[in-house]
Short mmCIF file of C-alpha atoms and ligand atoms in Angstrom, two decimals:
data_model
loop_
_atom_site.label_atom_id
_atom_site.label_comp_id
_atom_site.label_asym_id
_atom_site.label_seq_id
_atom_site.Cartn_x
_atom_site.Cartn_y
_atom_site.Cartn_z
CA UNK A 19 107.92 78.95 102.81
CA UNK A 20 106.72 77.67 106.18
CA UNK A 21 103.53 75.61 106.44
CA UNK A 22 102.05 75.34 109.93
CA UNK A 23 99.57 72.44 110.27
CA UNK A 24 96.51 72.55 112.55
CA UNK A 25 96.90 70.99 116.00
CA UNK A 26 94.65 68.10 115.06
CA UNK A 27 95.99 67.57 111.52
CA UNK A 28 96.12 63.88 110.64
CA UNK A 29 99.18 62.10 109.22
CA UNK A 30 97.22 61.63 106.01
CA UNK A 31 96.59 65.37 105.68
CA UNK A 32 100.25 66.13 106.36
CA UNK A 33 101.34 63.61 103.72
CA UNK A 34 98.96 65.16 101.22
CA UNK A 35 100.51 68.60 101.73
CA UNK A 36 104.02 67.18 101.46
CA UNK A 37 103.14 65.30 98.23
CA UNK A 38 101.66 68.43 96.69
CA UNK A 39 104.74 70.53 97.54
CA UNK A 40 107.16 67.87 96.30
CA UNK A 41 105.27 67.80 92.99
CA UNK A 42 105.79 71.58 92.81
CA UNK A 43 109.53 71.05 93.14
CA UNK A 44 110.04 71.87 96.84
CA UNK A 45 112.37 70.10 99.27
CA UNK A 46 110.50 69.52 102.52
CA UNK A 47 111.91 69.69 106.03
CA UNK A 48 109.45 68.34 108.57
CA UNK A 49 109.45 69.30 112.20
CA UNK A 50 106.97 67.52 114.48
CA UNK A 51 106.34 69.50 117.66
CA UNK A 52 104.21 68.65 120.68
CA UNK A 53 101.23 70.51 119.22
CA UNK A 54 101.97 71.50 115.65
CA UNK A 55 103.71 69.96 112.70
CA UNK A 56 105.64 72.56 110.77
CA UNK A 57 106.87 72.01 107.22
CA UNK A 58 109.71 74.04 105.75
CA UNK A 59 109.47 74.13 101.93
CA UNK A 60 112.62 75.20 100.08
CA UNK A 61 113.13 75.81 96.35
CA UNK A 62 110.23 75.08 94.06
CA UNK A 63 108.47 77.49 91.78
CA UNK A 64 106.53 80.62 92.64
CA UNK A 65 103.09 79.54 93.80
CA UNK A 66 99.92 81.11 95.11
CA UNK A 67 100.18 80.37 98.85
CA UNK A 68 96.38 80.30 99.10
CA UNK A 69 96.39 77.01 97.15
CA UNK A 70 98.26 75.40 100.05
CA UNK A 71 96.32 77.26 102.75
CA UNK A 72 93.09 75.75 101.43
CA UNK A 73 94.23 72.14 101.89
CA UNK A 74 92.51 70.46 104.87
CA UNK A 75 94.65 70.48 108.00
CA UNK A 76 96.72 73.55 107.06
CA UNK A 77 96.65 76.38 109.61
CA UNK A 78 98.76 78.96 107.84
CA UNK A 79 101.38 79.45 105.18
CA UNK A 80 104.15 82.00 105.66
CA UNK A 81 106.30 83.11 102.77
CA UNK A 82 109.84 83.85 103.91
CA UNK A 83 111.56 84.78 100.68
CA UNK A 84 110.56 87.84 98.64
CA UNK A 85 108.72 87.23 95.36
CA UNK A 86 111.03 89.71 93.62
CA UNK A 87 114.62 88.66 92.99
CA UNK A 88 116.44 91.15 90.73
CA UNK A 89 115.07 94.09 92.74
CA UNK A 90 115.96 92.59 96.11
CA UNK A 91 118.83 93.87 98.23
CA UNK A 92 120.34 90.38 98.24
CA UNK A 93 120.88 90.62 94.48
CA UNK A 94 123.21 93.60 94.91
CA UNK A 95 124.03 94.16 98.59
CA UNK A 96 126.15 97.27 97.92
CA UNK A 97 123.31 99.14 96.26
CA UNK A 98 122.85 100.37 92.71
CA UNK A 99 124.39 103.59 91.47
CA UNK A 100 122.91 104.95 88.29
CA UNK A 101 125.42 107.05 86.43
CA UNK A 102 124.14 109.32 83.67
CA UNK A 103 126.84 111.55 82.26
CA UNK A 104 128.37 113.23 85.35
CA UNK A 105 125.35 112.63 87.63
CA UNK A 106 125.22 109.60 89.93
CA UNK A 107 121.93 108.64 91.58
CA UNK A 108 122.33 106.30 94.54
CA UNK A 109 125.77 107.56 95.60
CA UNK A 110 126.72 109.91 98.45
CA UNK A 111 125.21 112.94 96.69
CA UNK A 112 121.46 113.56 97.01
CA UNK A 113 120.22 114.62 93.58
CA UNK A 114 117.60 117.32 93.05
CA UNK A 115 115.25 116.84 90.09
CA UNK A 116 113.14 119.96 89.67
CA UNK A 117 110.88 121.64 87.16
CA UNK A 118 107.28 122.36 86.30
CA UNK A 119 104.50 119.81 86.45
CA UNK A 120 103.99 120.31 82.76
CA UNK A 121 105.84 122.05 79.98
CA UNK A 122 103.71 125.02 78.93
CA UNK A 123 105.97 127.04 76.66
CA UNK A 124 109.59 127.41 75.63
CA UNK A 125 110.02 130.55 77.74
CA UNK A 126 108.48 128.93 80.81
CA UNK A 127 110.73 125.89 80.74
CA UNK A 128 113.82 127.99 79.93
CA UNK A 129 113.19 130.23 82.95
CA UNK A 130 112.60 127.28 85.28
CA UNK A 131 115.67 125.39 84.03
CA UNK A 132 117.79 128.42 84.81
CA UNK A 133 116.32 128.65 88.30
CA UNK A 134 116.75 124.91 88.92
CA UNK A 135 120.35 124.86 87.79
CA UNK A 136 121.25 128.05 89.66
CA UNK A 137 120.19 126.31 92.87
CA UNK A 138 121.89 122.96 92.42
CA UNK A 139 119.36 120.78 90.58
CA UNK A 140 120.93 118.20 88.27
CA UNK A 141 117.80 116.98 86.50
CA UNK A 142 115.02 118.99 84.84
CA UNK A 143 111.57 117.47 85.24
CA UNK A 144 108.49 118.33 83.18
CA UNK A 145 105.55 116.51 81.68
CA UNK A 146 104.95 116.64 77.93
CA UNK A 147 102.21 113.98 78.00
CA UNK A 148 100.11 114.36 81.13
CA UNK A 149 98.00 111.65 82.81
CA UNK A 150 95.19 114.00 83.87
CA UNK A 151 92.31 112.75 85.99
CA UNK A 152 89.87 114.66 83.78
CA UNK A 153 89.93 114.32 79.97
CA UNK A 154 89.09 118.04 79.76
CA UNK A 155 92.25 119.18 81.58
CA UNK A 156 95.36 120.29 79.68
CA UNK A 157 96.98 117.12 78.32
CA UNK A 158 100.50 118.45 77.59
CA UNK A 159 102.36 119.81 74.57
CA UNK A 160 103.53 116.39 73.35
CA UNK A 161 106.70 116.29 71.24
CA UNK A 162 106.97 120.07 71.28
CA UNK A 163 107.18 119.90 75.08
CA UNK A 164 109.94 117.28 74.96
CA UNK A 165 111.91 119.50 72.56
CA UNK A 166 111.68 122.52 74.86
CA UNK A 167 112.75 120.39 77.82
CA UNK A 168 115.80 119.10 75.95
CA UNK A 169 116.81 122.57 74.77
CA UNK A 170 116.42 124.08 78.25
CA UNK A 171 118.28 121.21 79.90
CA UNK A 172 121.14 121.36 77.40
CA UNK A 173 121.56 125.07 77.93
CA UNK A 174 122.09 124.48 81.67
CA UNK A 175 123.83 121.10 81.54
CA UNK A 176 120.89 119.29 83.17
CA UNK A 177 119.47 115.84 82.54
CA UNK A 178 115.82 115.41 81.51
CA UNK A 179 113.16 113.24 83.15
CA UNK A 180 109.67 113.08 81.66
CA UNK A 181 106.70 110.75 81.92
CA UNK A 182 106.09 108.16 79.22
CA UNK A 183 102.50 106.97 79.04
CA UNK A 184 102.53 104.15 76.50
CA UNK A 185 104.94 101.95 74.52
CA UNK A 186 104.19 103.70 71.21
CA UNK A 187 105.91 106.82 72.59
CA UNK A 188 109.25 105.04 73.08
CA UNK A 189 110.98 106.27 69.85
CA UNK A 190 110.09 109.84 70.75
CA UNK A 191 111.29 109.60 74.35
CA UNK A 192 114.55 107.89 73.41
CA UNK A 193 115.39 110.96 71.35
CA UNK A 194 114.76 113.59 74.02
CA UNK A 195 114.99 112.29 77.59
CA UNK A 196 117.68 110.82 79.87
CA UNK A 197 115.31 109.20 82.38
CA UNK A 198 111.93 107.68 81.55
CA UNK A 199 109.32 108.36 84.23
CA UNK A 200 106.60 105.73 84.68
CA UNK A 201 103.84 107.53 86.55
CA UNK A 202 101.89 106.38 89.57
CA UNK A 203 98.82 105.59 87.47
CA UNK A 204 100.90 103.35 85.21
CA UNK A 205 102.80 101.46 87.91
CA UNK A 206 100.94 98.29 87.04
CA UNK A 207 100.76 98.85 83.30
CA UNK A 208 102.72 95.64 82.80
CA UNK A 209 102.96 96.06 79.05
CA UNK A 210 104.62 99.48 79.48
CA UNK A 211 106.92 98.13 82.21
CA UNK A 212 108.08 95.28 79.99
CA UNK A 213 108.70 97.57 77.02
CA UNK A 214 110.73 100.16 78.95
CA UNK A 215 112.67 97.28 80.50
CA UNK A 216 113.98 96.35 77.06
CA UNK A 217 115.59 99.75 76.55
CA UNK A 218 118.94 101.02 77.60
CA UNK A 219 117.50 104.00 79.52
CA UNK A 220 117.20 104.57 83.27
CA UNK A 221 113.63 104.46 84.58
CA UNK A 222 112.07 106.42 87.44
CA UNK A 223 109.17 104.24 88.60
CA UNK A 224 106.54 105.91 90.77
CA UNK A 225 104.72 103.97 93.46
CA UNK A 226 101.00 103.69 92.70
CA UNK A 227 98.70 105.57 95.09
CA UNK A 228 97.28 102.29 96.39
CA UNK A 229 100.30 100.03 95.90
CA UNK A 230 102.10 98.20 98.67
CA UNK A 231 105.88 98.31 98.81
CA UNK A 232 105.99 94.69 97.63
CA UNK A 233 103.78 95.47 94.62
CA UNK A 234 106.03 98.42 93.80
CA UNK A 235 109.12 96.23 93.90
CA UNK A 236 107.37 93.66 91.73
CA UNK A 237 106.68 96.42 89.20
CA UNK A 238 110.42 97.22 89.28
CA UNK A 239 111.06 93.50 88.79
CA UNK A 240 109.01 93.61 85.56
CA UNK A 241 111.28 96.33 84.21
CA UNK A 242 114.45 94.59 85.37
CA UNK A 243 113.44 91.22 83.99
CA UNK A 244 113.57 92.83 80.54
CA UNK A 245 117.28 93.52 81.07
CA UNK A 246 117.26 97.15 82.25
CA UNK A 247 118.69 97.28 85.77
CA UNK A 248 118.81 101.06 86.09
CA UNK A 249 115.55 101.62 87.94
CA UNK A 250 114.81 104.09 90.73
CA UNK A 251 111.73 103.86 92.91
CA UNK A 252 109.80 107.01 93.72
CA UNK A 253 107.59 107.44 96.79
CA UNK A 254 104.99 110.08 95.84
CA UNK A 255 102.36 109.61 98.51
CA UNK A 256 99.68 107.01 98.87
CA UNK A 257 95.94 107.23 99.35
CA UNK A 258 94.89 106.79 102.97
CA UNK A 259 91.83 107.68 105.06
CA UNK A 260 93.39 111.09 105.86
CA UNK A 261 91.84 113.71 103.55
CA UNK A 262 93.74 116.84 104.61
CA UNK A 263 96.45 116.64 101.95
CA UNK A 264 96.35 115.29 98.40
CA UNK A 265 98.04 112.04 99.50
CA UNK A 266 99.88 110.75 102.56
CA UNK A 267 103.66 110.72 102.14
CA UNK A 268 104.86 107.34 103.37
CA UNK A 269 108.15 108.39 104.94
CA UNK A 270 108.79 104.88 106.25
CA UNK A 271 108.77 103.58 102.68
CA UNK A 272 112.22 105.16 102.24
CA UNK A 273 114.15 103.09 104.84
CA UNK A 274 112.00 100.04 104.06
CA UNK A 275 112.78 100.24 100.33
CA UNK A 276 116.46 100.76 101.14
CA UNK A 277 116.42 97.61 103.26
CA UNK A 278 114.46 95.42 100.85
CA UNK A 279 116.03 96.63 97.62
CA UNK A 280 119.32 97.87 96.18
CA UNK A 281 117.56 100.37 93.90
CA UNK A 282 117.93 104.13 94.52
CA UNK A 283 114.94 105.79 96.18
CA UNK A 284 113.47 109.10 95.02
CA UNK A 285 111.00 111.18 97.06
CA UNK A 286 108.31 113.37 95.47
CA UNK A 287 106.85 115.66 98.16
CA UNK A 288 104.94 117.73 95.57
CA UNK A 289 102.43 115.08 94.50
CA UNK A 290 102.40 113.65 98.02
CA UNK A 291 101.20 116.86 99.65
CA UNK A 292 99.56 118.82 96.83
CA UNK A 293 100.30 122.16 98.58
CA UNK A 294 103.44 124.21 98.28
CA UNK A 295 103.43 125.13 102.01
CA UNK A 296 103.86 121.45 102.91
CA UNK A 297 106.48 120.52 100.31
CA UNK A 298 109.58 121.77 102.16
CA UNK A 299 109.04 119.91 105.48
CA UNK A 300 108.41 116.63 103.67
CA UNK A 301 111.39 117.16 101.36
CA UNK A 302 113.60 117.76 104.40
CA UNK A 303 112.25 114.68 106.15
CA UNK A 304 112.85 112.59 103.02
CA UNK A 305 116.52 113.57 102.84
CA UNK A 306 116.90 112.86 106.55
CA UNK A 307 115.25 109.45 106.02
CA UNK A 308 117.74 108.45 103.34
CA UNK A 309 116.26 109.42 99.96
CA UNK A 310 118.80 109.39 97.13
CA UNK A 311 117.00 112.05 95.11
CA UNK A 312 114.05 114.43 95.25
CA UNK A 313 111.54 115.20 92.51
CA UNK A 314 110.02 118.61 93.11
CA UNK A 315 107.68 120.85 91.17
CA UNK A 316 108.86 124.46 90.80
CA UNK A 317 107.26 127.20 88.72
CA UNK A 318 108.20 130.76 87.86
CA UNK A 319 104.52 131.80 87.84
CA UNK A 320 102.54 129.13 89.73
CA UNK A 321 99.37 131.22 89.94
CA UNK A 322 99.03 130.88 86.19
CA UNK A 323 100.35 127.31 85.86
CA UNK A 324 98.29 125.01 83.63
CA UNK A 325 98.74 122.09 86.01
CA UNK A 326 99.55 121.62 89.73
CA UNK A 327 100.29 125.29 90.40
CA UNK A 328 99.22 124.99 94.04
CA UNK A 329 101.93 122.43 94.78
CA UNK A 330 104.68 124.15 92.78
CA UNK A 331 107.28 126.00 94.80
CA UNK A 332 107.91 129.67 94.12
CA UNK A 333 111.48 130.47 93.03
CA UNK A 334 112.52 131.93 96.39
CA UNK A 335 110.97 128.98 98.28
CA UNK A 336 112.99 126.60 96.13
CA UNK A 337 116.17 128.52 96.82
CA UNK A 338 115.56 128.48 100.59
CA UNK A 339 114.71 124.79 100.50
CA UNK A 340 117.95 123.92 98.71
CA UNK A 341 119.95 125.81 101.33
CA UNK A 342 118.26 123.82 104.12
CA UNK A 343 118.57 120.50 102.31
CA UNK A 344 122.34 120.93 102.01
CA UNK A 345 122.56 121.18 105.81
CA UNK A 346 120.32 118.14 106.33
CA UNK A 347 122.25 116.12 103.75
CA UNK A 348 125.48 116.89 105.61
CA UNK A 349 123.93 115.78 108.90
CA UNK A 350 123.20 112.34 107.39
CA UNK A 351 126.63 112.04 105.73
CA UNK A 352 125.47 112.99 102.26
CA UNK A 353 126.08 116.00 100.04
CA UNK A 354 123.92 118.20 97.86
CA UNK A 355 125.23 120.38 95.09
CA UNK A 356 125.36 124.14 95.18
CA UNK A 357 123.97 126.03 92.26
CA UNK A 358 125.65 127.08 89.07
CA UNK A 359 125.21 130.86 88.76
CA UNK A 360 123.25 131.59 85.60
CA UNK A 361 125.97 133.89 84.27
CA UNK A 362 128.54 131.07 84.27
CA UNK A 363 126.38 128.76 82.14
CA UNK A 364 125.18 131.58 79.87
C1 PEP B 420 104.09 113.90 87.69
O1 PEP B 420 105.19 113.66 88.26
O2 PEP B 420 103.91 114.83 86.93
C2 PEP B 420 102.92 113.03 87.98
C3 PEP B 420 101.85 113.03 87.21
O3 PEP B 420 103.08 112.30 89.10
P1 PEP B 420 102.29 111.00 89.66
O4 PEP B 420 102.41 109.95 88.58
O5 PEP B 420 103.05 110.69 90.89
O6 PEP B 420 100.87 111.43 89.91
MN1 MN B 421 102.23 117.41 88.72
#
């Protein structure tokens, strides 16, 4: 931390600041310039910098080390690879996670799993418990939905990711899913973060619609401080002053997260844009920008979907997108899997 004193700060004021920081466990390095005295504070515990800023004679306080530690790139400079069965997230291959917004029926999820797998997806997504903005909207099939997801995924050798909404659902999710999704609305549900951090299950943590990158990494830190280091961060669009699309996809968050953290980065262009005609360009940009995985909504009959039909890709759009993404992945020295023809998997 750097403390810059006002030009006219007195020796007494400077000593007061130094005493306070020493009491907080910092080592102080003082540099007296022609106009300003600058104090470098090293070590010490995590403090609210405003407490120092409010002391008379202090001009500004600049934090130079990140408040998150386990999630920071310095903790694991080579990057984290999350290996689940034969799928590695964070390696050279860009992983496609695809499926419906919500599980509606066994037939629906079976058909979509087949389509996803036939085009190279490795993970089947689908909500069984939905965080709907309105209490009157469809809330998901619950355990039945998780069962259908598991059955469909197993038939096509896919992994399952699904959103967990509260700690009491943990026993259920442990049984059915491979990756626990913590949704954007729950990014700062610290109780949930702590509880999923105690489990031995990878977590896909979505950035909150109004969360900064630092707040997102601090949410990841909550999970990791419980012992679970297999966390991926998902950019799914943030709320800005631009109303045209559902959210604004923060493309720069991808390289920034890759610089600040060792955790794999997932991009969700479906919730970011809210319209299927805008999903493909953002998905392509995300792979070009360095995303390790994509989370995309696909539906076999989006016009009749119970949730987020407008942003769900049609089967042929998904197929075309996968073909393009393979080319983009290659251009940025990555790979993307080709599909498994449905007849091979049965
Ligand atoms: C979802 O992925 O189904 C979802 C609800 O996303 P988000 O939490 O990003 O809104
Ligand atoms: Mn959705």
